[in-house]
PDB file of C-alpha atoms in Angstrom:
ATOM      1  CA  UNK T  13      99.960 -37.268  53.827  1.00 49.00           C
ATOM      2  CA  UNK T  14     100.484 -40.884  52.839  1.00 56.00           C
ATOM      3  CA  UNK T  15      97.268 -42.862  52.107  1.00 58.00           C
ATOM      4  CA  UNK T  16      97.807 -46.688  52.673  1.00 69.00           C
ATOM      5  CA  UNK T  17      96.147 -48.035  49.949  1.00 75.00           C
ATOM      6  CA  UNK T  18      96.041 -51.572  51.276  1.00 73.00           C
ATOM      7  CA  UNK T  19      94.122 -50.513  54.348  1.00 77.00           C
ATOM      8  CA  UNK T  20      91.663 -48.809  52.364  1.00 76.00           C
ATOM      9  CA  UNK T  21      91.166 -51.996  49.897  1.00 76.00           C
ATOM     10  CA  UNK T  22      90.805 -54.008  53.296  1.00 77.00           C
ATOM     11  CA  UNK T  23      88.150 -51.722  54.617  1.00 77.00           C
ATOM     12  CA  UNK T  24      86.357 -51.675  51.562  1.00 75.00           C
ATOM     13  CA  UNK T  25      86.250 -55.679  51.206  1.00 77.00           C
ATOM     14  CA  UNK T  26      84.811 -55.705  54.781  1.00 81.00           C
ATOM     15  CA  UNK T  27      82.298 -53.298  54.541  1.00 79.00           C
ATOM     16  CA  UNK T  28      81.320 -54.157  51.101  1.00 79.00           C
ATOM     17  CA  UNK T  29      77.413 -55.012  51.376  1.00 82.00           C
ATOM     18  CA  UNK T  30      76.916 -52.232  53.752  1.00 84.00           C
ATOM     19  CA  UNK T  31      78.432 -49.596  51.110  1.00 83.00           C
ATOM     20  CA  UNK T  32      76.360 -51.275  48.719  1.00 82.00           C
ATOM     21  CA  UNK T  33      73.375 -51.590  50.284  1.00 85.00           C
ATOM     22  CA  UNK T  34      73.486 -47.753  51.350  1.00 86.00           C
ATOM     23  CA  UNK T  35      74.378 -46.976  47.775  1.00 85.00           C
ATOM     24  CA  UNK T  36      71.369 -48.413  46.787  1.00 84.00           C
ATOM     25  CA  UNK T  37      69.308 -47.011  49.560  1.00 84.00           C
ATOM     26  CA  UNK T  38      70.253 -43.847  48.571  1.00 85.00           C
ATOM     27  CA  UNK T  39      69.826 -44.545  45.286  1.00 85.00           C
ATOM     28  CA  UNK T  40      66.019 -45.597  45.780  1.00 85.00           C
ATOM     29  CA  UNK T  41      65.667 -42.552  48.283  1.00 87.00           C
ATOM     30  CA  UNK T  42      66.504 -40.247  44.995  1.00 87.00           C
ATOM     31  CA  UNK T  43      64.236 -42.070  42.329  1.00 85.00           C
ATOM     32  CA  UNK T  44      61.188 -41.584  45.010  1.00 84.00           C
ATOM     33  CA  UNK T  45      61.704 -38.376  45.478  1.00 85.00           C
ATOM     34  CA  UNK T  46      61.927 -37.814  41.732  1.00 84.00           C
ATOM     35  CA  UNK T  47      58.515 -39.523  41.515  1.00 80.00           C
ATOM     36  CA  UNK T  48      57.198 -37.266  44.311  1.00 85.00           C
ATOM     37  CA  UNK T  49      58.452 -33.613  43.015  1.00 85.00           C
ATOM     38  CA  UNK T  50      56.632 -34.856  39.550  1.00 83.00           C
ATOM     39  CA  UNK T  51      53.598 -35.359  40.861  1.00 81.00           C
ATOM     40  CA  UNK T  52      53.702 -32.615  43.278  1.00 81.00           C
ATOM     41  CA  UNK T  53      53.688 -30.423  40.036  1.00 79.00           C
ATOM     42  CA  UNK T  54      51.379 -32.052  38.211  1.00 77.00           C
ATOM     43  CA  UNK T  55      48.813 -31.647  40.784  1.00 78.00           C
ATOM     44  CA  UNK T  56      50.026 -27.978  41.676  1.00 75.00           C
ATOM     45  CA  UNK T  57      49.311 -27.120  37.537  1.00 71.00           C
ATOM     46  CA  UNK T  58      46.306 -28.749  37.910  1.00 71.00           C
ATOM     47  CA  UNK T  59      45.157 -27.051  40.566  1.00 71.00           C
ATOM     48  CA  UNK T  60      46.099 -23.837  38.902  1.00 69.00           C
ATOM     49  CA  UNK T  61      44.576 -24.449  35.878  1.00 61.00           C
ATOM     50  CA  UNK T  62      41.054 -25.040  37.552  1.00 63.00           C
ATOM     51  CA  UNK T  63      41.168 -22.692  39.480  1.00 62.00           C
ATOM     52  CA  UNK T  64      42.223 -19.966  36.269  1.00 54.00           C
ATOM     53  CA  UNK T  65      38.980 -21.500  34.939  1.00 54.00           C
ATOM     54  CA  UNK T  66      36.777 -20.917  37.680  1.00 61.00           C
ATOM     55  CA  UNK T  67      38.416 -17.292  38.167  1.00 57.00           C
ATOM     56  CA  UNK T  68      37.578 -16.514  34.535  1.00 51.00           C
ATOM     57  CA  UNK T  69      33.952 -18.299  34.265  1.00 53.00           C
ATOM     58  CA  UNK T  70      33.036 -16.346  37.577  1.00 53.00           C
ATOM     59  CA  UNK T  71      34.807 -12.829  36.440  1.00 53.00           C
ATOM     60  CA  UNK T  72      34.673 -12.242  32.622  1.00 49.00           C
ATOM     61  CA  UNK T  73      30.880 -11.482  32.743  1.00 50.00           C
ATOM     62  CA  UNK T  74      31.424  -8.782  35.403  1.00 51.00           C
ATOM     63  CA  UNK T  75      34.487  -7.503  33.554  1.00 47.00           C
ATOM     64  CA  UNK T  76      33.158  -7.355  30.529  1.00 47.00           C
ATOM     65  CA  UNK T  77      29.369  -5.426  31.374  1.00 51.00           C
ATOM     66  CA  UNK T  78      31.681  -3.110  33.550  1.00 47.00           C
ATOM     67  CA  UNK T  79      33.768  -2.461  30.302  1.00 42.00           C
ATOM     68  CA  UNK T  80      30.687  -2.106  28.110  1.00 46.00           C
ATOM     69  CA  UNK T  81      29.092   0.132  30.926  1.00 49.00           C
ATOM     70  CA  UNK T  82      32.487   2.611  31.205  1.00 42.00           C
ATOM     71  CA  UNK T  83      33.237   2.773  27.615  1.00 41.00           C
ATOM     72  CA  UNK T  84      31.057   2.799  24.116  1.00 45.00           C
ATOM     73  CA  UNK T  85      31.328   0.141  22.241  1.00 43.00           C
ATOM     74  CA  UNK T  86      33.456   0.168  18.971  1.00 44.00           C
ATOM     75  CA  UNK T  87      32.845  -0.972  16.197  1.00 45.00           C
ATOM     76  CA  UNK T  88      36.014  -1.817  13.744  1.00 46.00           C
ATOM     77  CA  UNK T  89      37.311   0.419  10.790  1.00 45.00           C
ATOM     78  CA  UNK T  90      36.782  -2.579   8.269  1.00 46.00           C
ATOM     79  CA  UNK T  91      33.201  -2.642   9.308  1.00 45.00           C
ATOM     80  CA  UNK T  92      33.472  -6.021  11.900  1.00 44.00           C
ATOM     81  CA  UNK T  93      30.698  -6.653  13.822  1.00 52.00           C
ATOM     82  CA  UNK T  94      31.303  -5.073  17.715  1.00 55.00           C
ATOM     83  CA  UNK T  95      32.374  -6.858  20.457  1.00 50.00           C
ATOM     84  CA  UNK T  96      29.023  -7.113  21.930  1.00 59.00           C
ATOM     85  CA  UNK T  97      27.153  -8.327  18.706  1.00 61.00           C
ATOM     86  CA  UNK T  98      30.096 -11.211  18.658  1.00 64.00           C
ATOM     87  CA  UNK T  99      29.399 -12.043  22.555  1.00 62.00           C
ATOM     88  CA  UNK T 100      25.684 -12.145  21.896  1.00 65.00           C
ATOM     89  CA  UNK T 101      26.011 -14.453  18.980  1.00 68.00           C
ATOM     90  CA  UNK T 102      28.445 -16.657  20.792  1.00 68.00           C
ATOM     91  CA  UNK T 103      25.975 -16.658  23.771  1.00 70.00           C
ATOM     92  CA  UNK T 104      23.217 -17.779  21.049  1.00 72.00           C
ATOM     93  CA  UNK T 105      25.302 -20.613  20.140  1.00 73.00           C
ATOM     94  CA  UNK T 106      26.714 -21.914  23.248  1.00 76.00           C
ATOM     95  CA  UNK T 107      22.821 -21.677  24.695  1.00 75.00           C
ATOM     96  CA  UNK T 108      21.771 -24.001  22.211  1.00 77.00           C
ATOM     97  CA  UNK T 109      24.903 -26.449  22.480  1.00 78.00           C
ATOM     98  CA  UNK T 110      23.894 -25.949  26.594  1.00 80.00           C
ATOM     99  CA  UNK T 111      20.012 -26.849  25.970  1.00 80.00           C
ATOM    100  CA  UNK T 112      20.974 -30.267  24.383  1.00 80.00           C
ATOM    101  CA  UNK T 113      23.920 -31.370  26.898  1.00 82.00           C
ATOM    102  CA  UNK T 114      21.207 -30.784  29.387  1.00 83.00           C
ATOM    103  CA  UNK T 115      18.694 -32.235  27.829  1.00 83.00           C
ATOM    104  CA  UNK T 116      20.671 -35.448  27.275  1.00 84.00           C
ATOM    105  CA  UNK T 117      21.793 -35.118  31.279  1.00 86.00           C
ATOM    106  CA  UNK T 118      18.167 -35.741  32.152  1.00 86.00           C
ATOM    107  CA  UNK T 119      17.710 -38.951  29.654  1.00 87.00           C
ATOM    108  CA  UNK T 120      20.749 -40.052  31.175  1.00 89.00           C
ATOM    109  CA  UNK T 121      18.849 -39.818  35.074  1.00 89.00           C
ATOM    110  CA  UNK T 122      15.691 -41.781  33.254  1.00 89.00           C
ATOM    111  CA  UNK T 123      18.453 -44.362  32.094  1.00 89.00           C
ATOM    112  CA  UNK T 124      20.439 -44.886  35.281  1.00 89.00           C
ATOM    113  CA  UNK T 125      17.100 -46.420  36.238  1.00 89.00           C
ATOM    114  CA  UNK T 126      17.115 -48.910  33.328  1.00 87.00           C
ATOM    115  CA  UNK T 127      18.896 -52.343  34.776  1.00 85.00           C
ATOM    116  CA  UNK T 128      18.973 -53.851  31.565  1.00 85.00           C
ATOM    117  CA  UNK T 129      21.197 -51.089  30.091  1.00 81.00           C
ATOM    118  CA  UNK T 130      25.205 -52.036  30.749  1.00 79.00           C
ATOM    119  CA  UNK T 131      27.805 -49.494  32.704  1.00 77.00           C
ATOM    120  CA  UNK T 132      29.578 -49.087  29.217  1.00 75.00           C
ATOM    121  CA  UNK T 133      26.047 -47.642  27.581  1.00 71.00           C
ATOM    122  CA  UNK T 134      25.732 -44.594  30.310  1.00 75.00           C
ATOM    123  CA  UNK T 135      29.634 -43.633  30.066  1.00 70.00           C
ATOM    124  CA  UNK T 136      28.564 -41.846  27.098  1.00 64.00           C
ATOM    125  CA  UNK T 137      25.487 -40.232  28.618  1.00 59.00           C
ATOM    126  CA  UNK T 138      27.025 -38.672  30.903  1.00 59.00           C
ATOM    127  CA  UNK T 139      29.491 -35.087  29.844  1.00 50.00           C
ATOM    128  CA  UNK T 140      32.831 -35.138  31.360  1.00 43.00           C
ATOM    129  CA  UNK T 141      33.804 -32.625  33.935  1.00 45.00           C
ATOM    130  CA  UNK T 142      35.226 -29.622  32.727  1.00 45.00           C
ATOM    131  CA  UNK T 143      34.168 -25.941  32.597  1.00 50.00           C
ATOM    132  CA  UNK T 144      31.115 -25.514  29.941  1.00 67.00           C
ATOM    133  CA  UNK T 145      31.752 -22.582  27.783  1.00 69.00           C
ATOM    134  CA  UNK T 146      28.596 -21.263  28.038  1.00 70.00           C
ATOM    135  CA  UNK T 147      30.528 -19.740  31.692  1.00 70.00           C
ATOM    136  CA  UNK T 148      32.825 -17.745  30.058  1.00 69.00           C
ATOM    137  CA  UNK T 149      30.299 -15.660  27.948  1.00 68.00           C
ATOM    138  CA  UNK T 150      26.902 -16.125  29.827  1.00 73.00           C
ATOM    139  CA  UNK T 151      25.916 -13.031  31.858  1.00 78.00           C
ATOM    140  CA  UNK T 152      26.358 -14.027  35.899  1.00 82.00           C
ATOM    141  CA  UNK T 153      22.517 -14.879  36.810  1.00 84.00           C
ATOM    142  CA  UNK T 154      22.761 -17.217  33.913  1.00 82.00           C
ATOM    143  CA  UNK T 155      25.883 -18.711  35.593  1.00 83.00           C
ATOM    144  CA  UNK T 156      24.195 -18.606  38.663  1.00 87.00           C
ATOM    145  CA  UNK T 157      21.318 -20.295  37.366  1.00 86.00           C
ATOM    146  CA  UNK T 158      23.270 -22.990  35.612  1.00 87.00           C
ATOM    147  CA  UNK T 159      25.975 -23.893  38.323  1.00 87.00           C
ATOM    148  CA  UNK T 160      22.461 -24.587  40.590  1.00 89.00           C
ATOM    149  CA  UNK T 161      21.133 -26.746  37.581  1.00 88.00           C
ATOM    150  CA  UNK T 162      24.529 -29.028  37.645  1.00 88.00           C
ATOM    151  CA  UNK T 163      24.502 -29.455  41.460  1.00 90.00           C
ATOM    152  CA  UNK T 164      20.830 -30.821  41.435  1.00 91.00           C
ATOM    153  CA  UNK T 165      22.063 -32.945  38.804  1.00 90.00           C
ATOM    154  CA  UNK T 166      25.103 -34.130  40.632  1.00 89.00           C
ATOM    155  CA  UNK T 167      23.406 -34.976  44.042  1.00 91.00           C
ATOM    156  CA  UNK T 168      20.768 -36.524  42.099  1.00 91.00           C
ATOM    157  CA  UNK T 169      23.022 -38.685  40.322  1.00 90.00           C
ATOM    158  CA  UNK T 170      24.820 -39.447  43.215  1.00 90.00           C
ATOM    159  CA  UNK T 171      22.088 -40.532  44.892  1.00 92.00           C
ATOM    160  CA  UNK T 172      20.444 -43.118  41.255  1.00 92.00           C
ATOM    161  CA  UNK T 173      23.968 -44.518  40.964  1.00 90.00           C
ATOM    162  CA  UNK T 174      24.182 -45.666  45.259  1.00 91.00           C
ATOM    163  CA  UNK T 175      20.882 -46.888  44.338  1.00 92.00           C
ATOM    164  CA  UNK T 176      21.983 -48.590  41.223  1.00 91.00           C
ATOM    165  CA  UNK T 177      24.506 -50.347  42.727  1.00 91.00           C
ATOM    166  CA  UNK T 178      22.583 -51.990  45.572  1.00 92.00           C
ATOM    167  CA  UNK T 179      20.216 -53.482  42.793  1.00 92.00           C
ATOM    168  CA  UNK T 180      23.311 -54.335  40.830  1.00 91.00           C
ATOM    169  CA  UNK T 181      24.569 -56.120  44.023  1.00 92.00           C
ATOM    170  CA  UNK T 182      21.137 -57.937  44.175  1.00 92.00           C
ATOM    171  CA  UNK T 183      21.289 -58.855  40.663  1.00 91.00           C
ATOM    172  CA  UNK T 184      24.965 -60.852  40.313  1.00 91.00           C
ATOM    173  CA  UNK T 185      23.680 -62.559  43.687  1.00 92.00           C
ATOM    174  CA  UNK T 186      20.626 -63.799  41.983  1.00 92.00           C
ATOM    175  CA  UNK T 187      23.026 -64.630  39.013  1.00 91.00           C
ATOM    176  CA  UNK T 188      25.670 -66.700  41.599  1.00 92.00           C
ATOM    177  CA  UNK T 189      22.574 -68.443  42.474  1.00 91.00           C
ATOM    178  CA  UNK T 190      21.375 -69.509  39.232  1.00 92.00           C
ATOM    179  CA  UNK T 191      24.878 -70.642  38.421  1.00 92.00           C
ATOM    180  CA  UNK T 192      25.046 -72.763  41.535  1.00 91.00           C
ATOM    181  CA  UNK T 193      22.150 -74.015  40.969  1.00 91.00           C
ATOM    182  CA  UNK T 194      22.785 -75.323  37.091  1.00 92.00           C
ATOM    183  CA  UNK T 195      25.743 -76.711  38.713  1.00 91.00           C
ATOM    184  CA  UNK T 196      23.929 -78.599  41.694  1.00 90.00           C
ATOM    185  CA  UNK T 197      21.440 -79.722  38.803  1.00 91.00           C
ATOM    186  CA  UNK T 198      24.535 -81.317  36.886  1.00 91.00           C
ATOM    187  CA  UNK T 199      26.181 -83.017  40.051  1.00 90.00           C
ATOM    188  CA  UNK T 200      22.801 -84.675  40.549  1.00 90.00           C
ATOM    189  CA  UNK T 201      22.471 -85.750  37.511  1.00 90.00           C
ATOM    190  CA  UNK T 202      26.196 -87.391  37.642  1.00 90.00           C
ATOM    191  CA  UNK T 203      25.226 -89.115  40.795  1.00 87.00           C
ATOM    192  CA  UNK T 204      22.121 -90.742  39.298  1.00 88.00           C
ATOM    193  CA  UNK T 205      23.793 -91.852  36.803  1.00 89.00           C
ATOM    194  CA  UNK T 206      26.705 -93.593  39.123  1.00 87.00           C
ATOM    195  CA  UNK T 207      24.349 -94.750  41.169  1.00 83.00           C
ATOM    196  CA  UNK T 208      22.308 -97.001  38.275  1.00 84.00           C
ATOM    197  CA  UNK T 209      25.855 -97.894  37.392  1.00 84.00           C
ATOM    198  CA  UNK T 210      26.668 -99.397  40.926  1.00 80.00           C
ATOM    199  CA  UNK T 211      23.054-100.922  40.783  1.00 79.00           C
ATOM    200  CA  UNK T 212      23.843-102.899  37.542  1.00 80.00           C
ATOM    201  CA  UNK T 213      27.265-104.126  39.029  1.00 78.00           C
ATOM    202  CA  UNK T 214      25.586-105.035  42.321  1.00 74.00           C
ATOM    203  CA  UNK T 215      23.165-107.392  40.077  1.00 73.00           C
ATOM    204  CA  UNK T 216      25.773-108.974  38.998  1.00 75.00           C
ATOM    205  CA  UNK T 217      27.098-109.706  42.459  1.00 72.00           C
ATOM    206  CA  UNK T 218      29.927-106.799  43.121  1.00 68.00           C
ATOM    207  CA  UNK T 219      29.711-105.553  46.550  1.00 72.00           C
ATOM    208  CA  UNK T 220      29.970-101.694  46.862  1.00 68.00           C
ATOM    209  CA  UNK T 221      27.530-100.992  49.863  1.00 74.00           C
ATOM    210  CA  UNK T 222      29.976 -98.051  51.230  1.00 79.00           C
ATOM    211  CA  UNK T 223      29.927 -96.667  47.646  1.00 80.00           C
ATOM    212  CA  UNK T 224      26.366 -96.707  47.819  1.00 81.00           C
ATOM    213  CA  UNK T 225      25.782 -95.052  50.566  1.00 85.00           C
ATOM    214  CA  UNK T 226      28.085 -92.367  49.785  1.00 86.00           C
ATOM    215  CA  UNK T 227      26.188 -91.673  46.820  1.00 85.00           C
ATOM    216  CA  UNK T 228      23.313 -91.779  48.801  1.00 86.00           C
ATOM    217  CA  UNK T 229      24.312 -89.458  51.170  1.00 89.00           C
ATOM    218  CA  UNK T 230      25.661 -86.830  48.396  1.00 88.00           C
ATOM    219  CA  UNK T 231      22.072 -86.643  46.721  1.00 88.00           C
ATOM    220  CA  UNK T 232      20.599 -85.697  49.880  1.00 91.00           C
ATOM    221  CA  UNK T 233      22.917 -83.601  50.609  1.00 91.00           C
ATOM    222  CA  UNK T 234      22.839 -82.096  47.123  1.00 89.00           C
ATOM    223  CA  UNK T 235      18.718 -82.194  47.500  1.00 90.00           C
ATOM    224  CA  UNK T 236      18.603 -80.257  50.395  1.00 92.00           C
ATOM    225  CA  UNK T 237      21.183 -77.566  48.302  1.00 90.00           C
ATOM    226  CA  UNK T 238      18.512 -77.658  45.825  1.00 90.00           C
ATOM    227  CA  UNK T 239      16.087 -76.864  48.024  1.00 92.00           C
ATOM    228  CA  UNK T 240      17.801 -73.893  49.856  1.00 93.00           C
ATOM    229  CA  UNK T 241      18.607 -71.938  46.925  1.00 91.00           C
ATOM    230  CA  UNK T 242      14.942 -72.343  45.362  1.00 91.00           C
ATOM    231  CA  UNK T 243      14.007 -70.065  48.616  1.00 93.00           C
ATOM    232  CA  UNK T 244      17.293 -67.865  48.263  1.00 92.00           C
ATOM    233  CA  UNK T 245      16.308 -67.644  44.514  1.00 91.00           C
ATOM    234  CA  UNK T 246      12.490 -66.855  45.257  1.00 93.00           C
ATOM    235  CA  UNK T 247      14.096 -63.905  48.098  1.00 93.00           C
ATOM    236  CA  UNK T 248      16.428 -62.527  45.885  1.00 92.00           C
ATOM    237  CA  UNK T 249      13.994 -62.194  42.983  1.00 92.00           C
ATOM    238  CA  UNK T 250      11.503 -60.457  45.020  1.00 93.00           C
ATOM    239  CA  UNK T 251      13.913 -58.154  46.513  1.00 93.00           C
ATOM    240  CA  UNK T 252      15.408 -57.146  43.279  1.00 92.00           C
ATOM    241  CA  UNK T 253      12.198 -56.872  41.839  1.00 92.00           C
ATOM    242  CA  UNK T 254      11.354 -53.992  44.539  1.00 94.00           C
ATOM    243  CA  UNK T 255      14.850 -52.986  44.243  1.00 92.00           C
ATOM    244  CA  UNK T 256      14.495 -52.315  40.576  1.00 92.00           C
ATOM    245  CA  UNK T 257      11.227 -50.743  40.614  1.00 93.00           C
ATOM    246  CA  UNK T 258      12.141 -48.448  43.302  1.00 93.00           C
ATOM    247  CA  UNK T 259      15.137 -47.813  41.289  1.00 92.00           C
ATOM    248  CA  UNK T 260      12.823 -47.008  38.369  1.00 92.00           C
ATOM    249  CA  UNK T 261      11.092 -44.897  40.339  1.00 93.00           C
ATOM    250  CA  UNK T 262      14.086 -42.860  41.539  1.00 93.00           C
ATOM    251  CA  UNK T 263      15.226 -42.330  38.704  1.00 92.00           C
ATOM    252  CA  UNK T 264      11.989 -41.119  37.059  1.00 92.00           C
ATOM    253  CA  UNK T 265      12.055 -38.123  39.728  1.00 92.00           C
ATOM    254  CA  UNK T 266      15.406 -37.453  39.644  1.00 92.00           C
ATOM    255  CA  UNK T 267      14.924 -36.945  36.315  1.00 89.00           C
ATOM    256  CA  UNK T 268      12.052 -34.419  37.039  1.00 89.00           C
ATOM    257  CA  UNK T 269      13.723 -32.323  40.036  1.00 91.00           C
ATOM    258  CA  UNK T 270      16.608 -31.929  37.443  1.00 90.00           C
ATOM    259  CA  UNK T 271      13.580 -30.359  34.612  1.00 87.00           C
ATOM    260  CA  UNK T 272      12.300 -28.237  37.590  1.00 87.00           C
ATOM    261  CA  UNK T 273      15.944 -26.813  38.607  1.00 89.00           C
ATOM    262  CA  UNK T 274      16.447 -26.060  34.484  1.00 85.00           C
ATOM    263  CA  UNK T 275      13.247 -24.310  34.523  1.00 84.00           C
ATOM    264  CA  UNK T 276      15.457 -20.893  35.829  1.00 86.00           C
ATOM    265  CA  UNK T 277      18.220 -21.263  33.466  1.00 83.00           C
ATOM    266  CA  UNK T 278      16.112 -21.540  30.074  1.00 81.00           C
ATOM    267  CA  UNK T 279      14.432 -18.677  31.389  1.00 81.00           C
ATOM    268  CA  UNK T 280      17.722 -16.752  32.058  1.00 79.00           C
ATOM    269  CA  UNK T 281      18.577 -17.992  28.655  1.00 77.00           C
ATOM    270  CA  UNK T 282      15.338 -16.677  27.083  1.00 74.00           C
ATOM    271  CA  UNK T 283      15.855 -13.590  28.563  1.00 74.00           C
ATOM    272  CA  UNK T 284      19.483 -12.992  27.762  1.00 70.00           C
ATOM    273  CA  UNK T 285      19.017 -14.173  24.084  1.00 66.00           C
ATOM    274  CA  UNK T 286      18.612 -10.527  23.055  1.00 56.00           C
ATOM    275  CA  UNK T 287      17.190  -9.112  19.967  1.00 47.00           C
ATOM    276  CA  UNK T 288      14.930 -11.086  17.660  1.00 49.00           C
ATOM    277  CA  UNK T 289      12.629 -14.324  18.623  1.00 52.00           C
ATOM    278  CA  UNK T 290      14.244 -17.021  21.441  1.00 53.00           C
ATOM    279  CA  UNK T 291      13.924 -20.381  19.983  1.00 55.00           C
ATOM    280  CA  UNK T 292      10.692 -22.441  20.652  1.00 57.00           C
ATOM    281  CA  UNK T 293      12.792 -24.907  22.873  1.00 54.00           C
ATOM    282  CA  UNK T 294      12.924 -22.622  25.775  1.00 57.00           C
ATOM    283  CA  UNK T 295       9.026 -21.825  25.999  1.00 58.00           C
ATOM    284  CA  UNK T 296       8.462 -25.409  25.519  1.00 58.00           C
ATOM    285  CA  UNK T 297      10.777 -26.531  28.485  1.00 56.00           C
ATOM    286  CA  UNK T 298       9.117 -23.937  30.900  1.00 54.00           C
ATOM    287  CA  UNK T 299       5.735 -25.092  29.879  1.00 57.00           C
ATOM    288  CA  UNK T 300       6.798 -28.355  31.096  1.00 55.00           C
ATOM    289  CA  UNK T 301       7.841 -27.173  34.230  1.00 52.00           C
ATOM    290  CA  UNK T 302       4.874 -27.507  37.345  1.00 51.00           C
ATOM    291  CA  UNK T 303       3.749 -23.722  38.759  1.00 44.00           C
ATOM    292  CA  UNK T 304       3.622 -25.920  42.215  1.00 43.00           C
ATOM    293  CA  UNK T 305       7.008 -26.225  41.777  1.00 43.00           C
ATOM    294  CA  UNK T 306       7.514 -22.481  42.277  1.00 41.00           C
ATOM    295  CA  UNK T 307       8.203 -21.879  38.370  1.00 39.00           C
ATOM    296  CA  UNK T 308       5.537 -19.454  36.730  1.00 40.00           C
ATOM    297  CA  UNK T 309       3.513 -20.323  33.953  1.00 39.00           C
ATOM    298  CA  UNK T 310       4.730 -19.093  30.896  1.00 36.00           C
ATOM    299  CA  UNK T 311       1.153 -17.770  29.818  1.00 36.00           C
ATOM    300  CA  UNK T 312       1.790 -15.088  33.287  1.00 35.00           C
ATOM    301  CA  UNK T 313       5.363 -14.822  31.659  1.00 40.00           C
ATOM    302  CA  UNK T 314       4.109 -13.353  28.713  1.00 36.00           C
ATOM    303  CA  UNK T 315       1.379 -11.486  30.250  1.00 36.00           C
ATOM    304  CA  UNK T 316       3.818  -9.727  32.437  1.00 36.00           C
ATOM    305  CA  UNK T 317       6.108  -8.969  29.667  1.00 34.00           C
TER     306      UNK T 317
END
């Protein structure tokens, strides 16, 4: 078979830009889909690894009471502490570490509330997502009782940072307005000062009666500006000083729901500390917490016990 080279140059040189441009489709098709199988296995390993973390924090309790029911525990030939002595002592540490991340969780409610603090101040009051470790060691009511803290604490701050941002809103508005108004001040000002210069030259016999009038016309209109953003101003003042005192307000029992909902997980936490005395933190949180609320006194507590 013979090709004819000539008719295949000529065919190309025709149908040049199409070839190209297909070439280049195709080209672009690839790198997309590139792009797209990447990210399609980041988020699939992402996925995985959260859920791997939430398997574990939910599991490794159970597993490891059923293992210490079944079997005795061992203790090592060198003498090593057992397995469960380590757990408890983790547990004992990781409580404490969880008593002050939720402790500085409910300052952080109290200071969502606080307009005067900037967005960059509560980044660091808040703890990043993630699984605390506490999970992975904590028997499962205090799990329970600690996943049912965090969601409190997550629909409450939900709910302070909406609220936040309206009074935000409120607050630039009242800013644009003061700024406009500094600026109406200084065109007013400029326009006086035009105007006594077009009085002096009209002494002196220059006509500029059109001028004049303009400038007349642009301090009135500039007057009645004024005017209107006195009464925006005196509006938006009041409603951001309700808005920030309701804010205040919000926050201030947000701050105490979240106390209330802790209440069960220091006393899972006291309860799970094991052998010797639980730290004076936990019976001072619970006698913070309201019997109203449904929490018992920790006098009864100890009269139970």
């Amino acid at each position: 078979m013979n090709l004819d080279i000539e008719q295949i140059r000529q065919f190309l040189q025709a149908h040049a830009e199409t070839i190209l441009t297909w070439l280049v489709a195709g080209l672009v098709m690839m790198l997309l889909a590139k792009f797209e199988l990447r990210r399609a296995v980041r988020k699939s390993a992402q996925a995985m690894s959260e859920s791997v973390a939430t398997t574990v924090a939910a599991c490794v309790p159970d597993i490891a009471h059923a293992a210490q029911t079944a079997h005795p525990v061992a203790v090592d030939p060198d003498g090593a502490e057992p397995v469960t002595a380590q757990r408890a002592d983790a547990l004992r540490r990781l409580s404490l570490d969880t008593v002050a991340t939720v402790m500085a969780r409910g300052r952080w409610l109290e200071d969502v509330g606080n307009l005067r603090l900037a967005e960059d101040a509560l980044l660091t009051g808040r703890r990043a997502g993630g699984a605390d470790p506490l999970l992975v060691v904590a028997p499962q009511p205090v799990v329970q009782a600690y996943l049912t803290a965090q969601r409190t604490f997550e629909d409450e701050a939900a709910r302070l940072q909406t609220h936040r941002r309206e009074a935000l809103t409120l607050q630039e508005a009242l800013q644009a307005l003061v700024a406009e108004a500094a600026h109406v001040e200084q065109e007013t000002a400029s326009i006086v000062m035009r105007f006594e210069q077009v009085n002096a030259q009209a002494a002196q016999g220059v006509e500029a009666g059109d001028y004049q009038r303009f400038l007349i016309q642009k301090y009135n209109q500039l007057g009645q500006r004024e005017k209107d953003i006195g009464q925006e101003r005196a509006e938006l003042a009041a409603q951001l000083r309700e808005s920030t005192d309701a804010l205040a307000e919000h926050a201030h029992v947000a701050s105490q729901r979240y106390t209330q909902a802790l209440a069960p997980l220091m006393q899972q936490l006291r309860s799970a500390w094991g052998h010797g005395d639980s730290p004076d933190v936990f019976e001072t949180w619970l006698r913070h917490a309201k019997p109203e609320d449904g929490m018992p006194a920790p006098a009864a507590d100890r009269s139970a016990a």
